[in-house]
Coordinates of N, CA, C and O in Angstrom, one line a residue:
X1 N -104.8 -56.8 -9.6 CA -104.0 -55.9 -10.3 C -103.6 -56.5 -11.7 O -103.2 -57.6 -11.7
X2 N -103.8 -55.8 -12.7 CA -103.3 -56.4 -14.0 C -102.3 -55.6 -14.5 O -102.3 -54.4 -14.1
X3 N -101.6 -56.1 -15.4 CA -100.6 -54.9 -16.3 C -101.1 -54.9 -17.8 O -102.2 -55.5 -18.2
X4 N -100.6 -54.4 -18.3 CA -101.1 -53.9 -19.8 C -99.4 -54.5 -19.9 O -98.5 -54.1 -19.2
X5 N -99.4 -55.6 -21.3 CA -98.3 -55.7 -21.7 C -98.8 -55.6 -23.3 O -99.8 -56.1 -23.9
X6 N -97.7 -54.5 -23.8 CA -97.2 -54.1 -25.1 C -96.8 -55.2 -25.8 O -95.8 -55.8 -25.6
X7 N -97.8 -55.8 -27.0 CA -97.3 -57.1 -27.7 C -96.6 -56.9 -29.2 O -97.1 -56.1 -29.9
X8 N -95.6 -57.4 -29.6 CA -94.8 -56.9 -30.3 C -94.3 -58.2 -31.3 O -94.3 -59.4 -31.1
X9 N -94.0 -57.3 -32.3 CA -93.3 -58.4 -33.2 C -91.9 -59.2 -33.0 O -91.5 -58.7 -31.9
X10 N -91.3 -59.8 -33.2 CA -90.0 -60.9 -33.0 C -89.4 -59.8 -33.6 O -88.6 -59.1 -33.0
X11 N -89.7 -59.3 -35.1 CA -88.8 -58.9 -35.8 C -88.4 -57.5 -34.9 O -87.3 -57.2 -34.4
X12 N -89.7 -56.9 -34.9 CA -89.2 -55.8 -34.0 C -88.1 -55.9 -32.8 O -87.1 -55.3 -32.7
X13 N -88.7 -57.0 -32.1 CA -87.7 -57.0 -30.3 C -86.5 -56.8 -30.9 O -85.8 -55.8 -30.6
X14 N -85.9 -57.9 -32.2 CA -84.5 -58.4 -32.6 C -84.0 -57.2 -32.6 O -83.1 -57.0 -31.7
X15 N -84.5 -56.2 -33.5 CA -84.3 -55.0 -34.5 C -83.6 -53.8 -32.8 O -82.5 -53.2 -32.8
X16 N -84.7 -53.9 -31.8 CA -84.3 -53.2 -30.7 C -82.9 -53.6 -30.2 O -82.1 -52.6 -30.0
X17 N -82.5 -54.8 -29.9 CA -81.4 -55.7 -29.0 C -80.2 -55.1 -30.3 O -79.1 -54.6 -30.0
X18 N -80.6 -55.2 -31.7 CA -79.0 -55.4 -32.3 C -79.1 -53.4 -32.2 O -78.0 -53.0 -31.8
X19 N -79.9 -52.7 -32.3 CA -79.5 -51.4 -32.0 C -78.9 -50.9 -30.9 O -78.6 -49.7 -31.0
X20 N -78.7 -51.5 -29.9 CA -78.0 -50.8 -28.4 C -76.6 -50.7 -28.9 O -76.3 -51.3 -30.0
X21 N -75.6 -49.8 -28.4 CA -75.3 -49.4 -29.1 C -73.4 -50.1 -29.1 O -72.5 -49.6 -29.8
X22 N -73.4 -51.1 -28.2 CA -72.4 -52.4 -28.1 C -72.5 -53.4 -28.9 O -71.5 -53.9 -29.3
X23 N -73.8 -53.9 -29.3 CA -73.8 -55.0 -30.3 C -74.0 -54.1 -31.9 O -74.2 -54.5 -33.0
X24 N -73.7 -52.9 -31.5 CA -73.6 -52.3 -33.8 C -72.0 -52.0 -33.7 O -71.4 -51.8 -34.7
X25 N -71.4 -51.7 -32.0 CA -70.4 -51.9 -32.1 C -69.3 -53.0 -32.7 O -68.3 -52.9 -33.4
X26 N -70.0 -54.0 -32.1 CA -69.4 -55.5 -32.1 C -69.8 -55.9 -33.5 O -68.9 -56.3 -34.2
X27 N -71.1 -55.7 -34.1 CA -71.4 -56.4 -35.3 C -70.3 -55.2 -36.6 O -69.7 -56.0 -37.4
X28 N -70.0 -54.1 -36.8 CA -69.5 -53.5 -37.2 C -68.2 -53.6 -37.4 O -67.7 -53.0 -38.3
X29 N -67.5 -54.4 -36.4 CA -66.2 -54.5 -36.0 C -65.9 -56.1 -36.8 O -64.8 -56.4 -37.0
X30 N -67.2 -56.9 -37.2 CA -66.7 -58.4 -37.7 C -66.8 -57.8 -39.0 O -65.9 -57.9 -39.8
X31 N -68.5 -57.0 -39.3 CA -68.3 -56.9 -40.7 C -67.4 -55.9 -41.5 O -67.5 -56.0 -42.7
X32 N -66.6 -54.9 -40.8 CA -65.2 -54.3 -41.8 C -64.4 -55.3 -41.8 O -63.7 -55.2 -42.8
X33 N -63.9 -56.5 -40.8 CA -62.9 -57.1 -41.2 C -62.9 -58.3 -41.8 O -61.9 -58.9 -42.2
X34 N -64.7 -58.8 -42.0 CA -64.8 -59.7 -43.1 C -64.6 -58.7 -44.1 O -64.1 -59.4 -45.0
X35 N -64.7 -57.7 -44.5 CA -65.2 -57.2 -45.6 C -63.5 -56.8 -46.1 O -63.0 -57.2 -47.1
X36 N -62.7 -55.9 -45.1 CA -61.2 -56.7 -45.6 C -60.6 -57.8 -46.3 O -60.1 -57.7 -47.4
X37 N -60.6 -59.1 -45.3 CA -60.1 -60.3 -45.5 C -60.9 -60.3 -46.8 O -60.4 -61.4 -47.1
X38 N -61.9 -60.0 -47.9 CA -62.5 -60.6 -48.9 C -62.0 -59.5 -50.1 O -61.9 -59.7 -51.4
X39 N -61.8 -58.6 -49.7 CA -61.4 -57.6 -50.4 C -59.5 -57.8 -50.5 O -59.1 -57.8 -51.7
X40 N -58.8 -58.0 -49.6 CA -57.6 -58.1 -50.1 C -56.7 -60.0 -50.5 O -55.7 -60.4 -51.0
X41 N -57.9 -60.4 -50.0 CA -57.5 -61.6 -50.7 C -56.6 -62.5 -49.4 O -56.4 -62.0 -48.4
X42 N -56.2 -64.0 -49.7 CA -55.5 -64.4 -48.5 C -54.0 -64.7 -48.4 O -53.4 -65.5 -47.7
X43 N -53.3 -63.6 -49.6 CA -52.1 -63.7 -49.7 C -51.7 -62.5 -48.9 O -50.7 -62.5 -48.2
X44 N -52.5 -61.3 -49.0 CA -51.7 -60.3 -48.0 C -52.1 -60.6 -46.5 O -51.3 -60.2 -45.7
X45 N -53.9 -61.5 -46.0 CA -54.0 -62.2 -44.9 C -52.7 -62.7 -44.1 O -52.2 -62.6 -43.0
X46 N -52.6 -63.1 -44.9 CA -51.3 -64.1 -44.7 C -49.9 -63.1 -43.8 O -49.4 -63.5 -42.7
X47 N -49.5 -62.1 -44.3 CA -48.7 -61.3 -43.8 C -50.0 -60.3 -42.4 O -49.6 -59.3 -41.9
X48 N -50.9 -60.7 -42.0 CA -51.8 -59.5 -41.1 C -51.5 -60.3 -40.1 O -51.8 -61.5 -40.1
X49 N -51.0 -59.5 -39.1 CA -51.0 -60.3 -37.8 C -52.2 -59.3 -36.5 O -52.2 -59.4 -35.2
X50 N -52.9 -58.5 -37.2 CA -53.5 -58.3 -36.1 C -55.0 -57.5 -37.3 O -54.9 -57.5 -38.5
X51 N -56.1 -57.0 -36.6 CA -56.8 -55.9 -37.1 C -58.0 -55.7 -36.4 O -58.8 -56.4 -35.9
X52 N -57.9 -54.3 -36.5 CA -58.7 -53.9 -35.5 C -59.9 -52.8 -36.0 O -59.9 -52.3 -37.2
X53 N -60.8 -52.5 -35.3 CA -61.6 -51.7 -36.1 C -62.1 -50.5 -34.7 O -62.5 -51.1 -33.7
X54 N -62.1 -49.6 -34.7 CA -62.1 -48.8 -33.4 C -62.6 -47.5 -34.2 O -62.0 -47.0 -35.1
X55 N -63.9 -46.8 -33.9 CA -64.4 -45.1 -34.1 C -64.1 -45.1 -35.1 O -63.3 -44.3 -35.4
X56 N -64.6 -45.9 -36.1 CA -64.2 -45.5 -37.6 C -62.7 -45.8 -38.3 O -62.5 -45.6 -39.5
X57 N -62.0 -46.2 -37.4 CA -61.2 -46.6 -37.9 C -60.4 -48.0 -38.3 O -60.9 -49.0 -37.8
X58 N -59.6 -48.1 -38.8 CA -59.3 -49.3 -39.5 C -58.0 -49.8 -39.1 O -57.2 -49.5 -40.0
X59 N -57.2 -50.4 -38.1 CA -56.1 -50.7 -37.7 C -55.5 -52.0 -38.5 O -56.2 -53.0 -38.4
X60 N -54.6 -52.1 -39.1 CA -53.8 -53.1 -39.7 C -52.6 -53.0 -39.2 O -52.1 -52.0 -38.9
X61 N -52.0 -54.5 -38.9 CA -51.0 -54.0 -38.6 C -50.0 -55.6 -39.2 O -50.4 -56.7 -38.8
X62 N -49.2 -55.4 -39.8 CA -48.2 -55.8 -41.1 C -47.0 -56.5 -40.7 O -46.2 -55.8 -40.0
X63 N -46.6 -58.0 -41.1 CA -45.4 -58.2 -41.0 C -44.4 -57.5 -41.6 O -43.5 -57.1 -41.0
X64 N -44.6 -57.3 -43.0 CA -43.6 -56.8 -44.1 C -44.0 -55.5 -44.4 O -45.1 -55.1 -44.6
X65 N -42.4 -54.7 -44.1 CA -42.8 -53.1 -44.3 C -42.8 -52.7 -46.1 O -42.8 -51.5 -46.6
X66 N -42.7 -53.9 -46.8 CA -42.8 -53.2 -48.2 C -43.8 -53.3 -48.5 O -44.2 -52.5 -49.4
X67 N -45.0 -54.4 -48.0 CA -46.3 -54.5 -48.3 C -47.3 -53.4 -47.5 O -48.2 -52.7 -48.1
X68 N -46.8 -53.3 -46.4 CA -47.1 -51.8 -46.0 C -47.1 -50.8 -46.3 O -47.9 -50.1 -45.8
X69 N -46.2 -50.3 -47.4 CA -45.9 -49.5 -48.1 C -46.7 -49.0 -49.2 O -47.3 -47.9 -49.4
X70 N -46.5 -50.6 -50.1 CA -47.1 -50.1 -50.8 C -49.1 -50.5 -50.9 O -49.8 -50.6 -52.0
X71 N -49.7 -50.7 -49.5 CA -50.9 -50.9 -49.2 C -51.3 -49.4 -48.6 O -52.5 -49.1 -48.5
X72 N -50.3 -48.6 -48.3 CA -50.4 -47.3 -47.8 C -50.5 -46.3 -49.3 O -51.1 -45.2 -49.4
X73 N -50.0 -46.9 -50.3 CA -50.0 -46.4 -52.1 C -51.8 -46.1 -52.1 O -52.6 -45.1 -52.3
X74 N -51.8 -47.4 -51.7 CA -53.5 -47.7 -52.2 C -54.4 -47.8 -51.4 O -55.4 -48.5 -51.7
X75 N -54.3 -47.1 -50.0 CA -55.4 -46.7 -48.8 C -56.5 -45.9 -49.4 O -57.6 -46.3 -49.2
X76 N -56.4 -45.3 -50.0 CA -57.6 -45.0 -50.8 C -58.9 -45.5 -51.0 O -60.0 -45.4 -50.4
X77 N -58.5 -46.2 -52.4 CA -58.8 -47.0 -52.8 C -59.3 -48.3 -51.9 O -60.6 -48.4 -51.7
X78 N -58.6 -48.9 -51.4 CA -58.9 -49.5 -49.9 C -60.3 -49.3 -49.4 O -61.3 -50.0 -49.2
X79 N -59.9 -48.3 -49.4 CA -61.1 -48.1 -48.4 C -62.6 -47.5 -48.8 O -63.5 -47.2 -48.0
X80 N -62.6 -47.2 -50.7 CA -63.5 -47.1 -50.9 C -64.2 -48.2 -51.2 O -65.5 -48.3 -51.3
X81 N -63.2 -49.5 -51.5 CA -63.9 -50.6 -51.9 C -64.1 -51.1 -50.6 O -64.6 -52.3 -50.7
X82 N -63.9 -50.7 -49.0 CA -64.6 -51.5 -48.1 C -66.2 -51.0 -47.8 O -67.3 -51.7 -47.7
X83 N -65.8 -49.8 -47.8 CA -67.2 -48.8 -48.0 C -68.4 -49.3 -48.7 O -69.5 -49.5 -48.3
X84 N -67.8 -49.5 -50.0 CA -68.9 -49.9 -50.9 C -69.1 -51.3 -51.1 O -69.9 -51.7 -52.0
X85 N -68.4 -52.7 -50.0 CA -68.7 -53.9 -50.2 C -69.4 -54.4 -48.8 O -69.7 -55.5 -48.4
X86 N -69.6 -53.0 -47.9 CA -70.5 -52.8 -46.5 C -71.7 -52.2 -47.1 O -72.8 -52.7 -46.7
X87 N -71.7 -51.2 -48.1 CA -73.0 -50.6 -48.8 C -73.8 -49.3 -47.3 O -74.9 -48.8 -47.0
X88 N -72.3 -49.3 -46.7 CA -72.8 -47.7 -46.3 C -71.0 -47.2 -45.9 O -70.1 -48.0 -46.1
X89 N -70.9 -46.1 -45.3 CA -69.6 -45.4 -44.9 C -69.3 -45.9 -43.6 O -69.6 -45.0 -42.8
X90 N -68.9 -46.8 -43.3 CA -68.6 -47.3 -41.7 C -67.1 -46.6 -41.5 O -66.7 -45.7 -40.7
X91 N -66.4 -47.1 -42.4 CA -64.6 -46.8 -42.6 C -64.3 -45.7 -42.6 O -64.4 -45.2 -43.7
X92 N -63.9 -45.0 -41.7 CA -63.3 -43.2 -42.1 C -62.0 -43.0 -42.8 O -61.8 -42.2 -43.7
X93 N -60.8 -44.0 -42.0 CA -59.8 -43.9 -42.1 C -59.0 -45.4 -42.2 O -59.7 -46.4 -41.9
X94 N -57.4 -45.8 -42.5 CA -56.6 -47.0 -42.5 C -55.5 -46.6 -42.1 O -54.7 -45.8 -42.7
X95 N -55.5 -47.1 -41.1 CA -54.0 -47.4 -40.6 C -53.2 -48.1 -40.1 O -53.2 -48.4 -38.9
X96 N -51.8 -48.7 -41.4 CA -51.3 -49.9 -41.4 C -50.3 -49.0 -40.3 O -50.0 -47.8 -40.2
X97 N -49.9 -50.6 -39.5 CA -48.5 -50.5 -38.5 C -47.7 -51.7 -38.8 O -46.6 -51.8 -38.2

């Protein structure tokens, strides 16, 4: 009895494994919050005590409620420069707590 095995490229297999749909979860989830931490710098780091990335959205959550405040001014903005330093639309929404 023999089988017929399907021979394939490396790049291909890779390309299958990171598409399931847990590891674009997990890869999605380091790269918006690298792409945060580089975008806001490590002085407001410094005040983030948590962040989260869940269905498109963007969880922060803030020691100081005046930095919250006014990071809520500039959610916007925010979030077009995470968009555009990922180089597609992952980010739907921000929301600081």
């Amino acid at each position: 009895m023999t089988k017929n095995y399907k021979i394939k490229k490396v790049s291909s297999v890779i390309k299958d494994i990171i598409n399931q749909e847990q590891l674009i979860d997990g890869i999605n989830n380091i790269k918006v919050i690298n792409s945060w931490k580089k975008i806001v710098g490590k002085n407001i780091i410094s005040y983030t005590t948590n962040m989260k990335f869940i269905n498109g959205n963007l969880y922060i959550k803030l020691k100081s409620a005046p930095l919250r405040n006014e990071l809520n001014f500039n959610k916007q903005n925010l979030l077009n420069e995470i968009n555009e330093d990922l180089k597609e639309k992952i980010v739907k929404k921000i929301f600081f707590n």
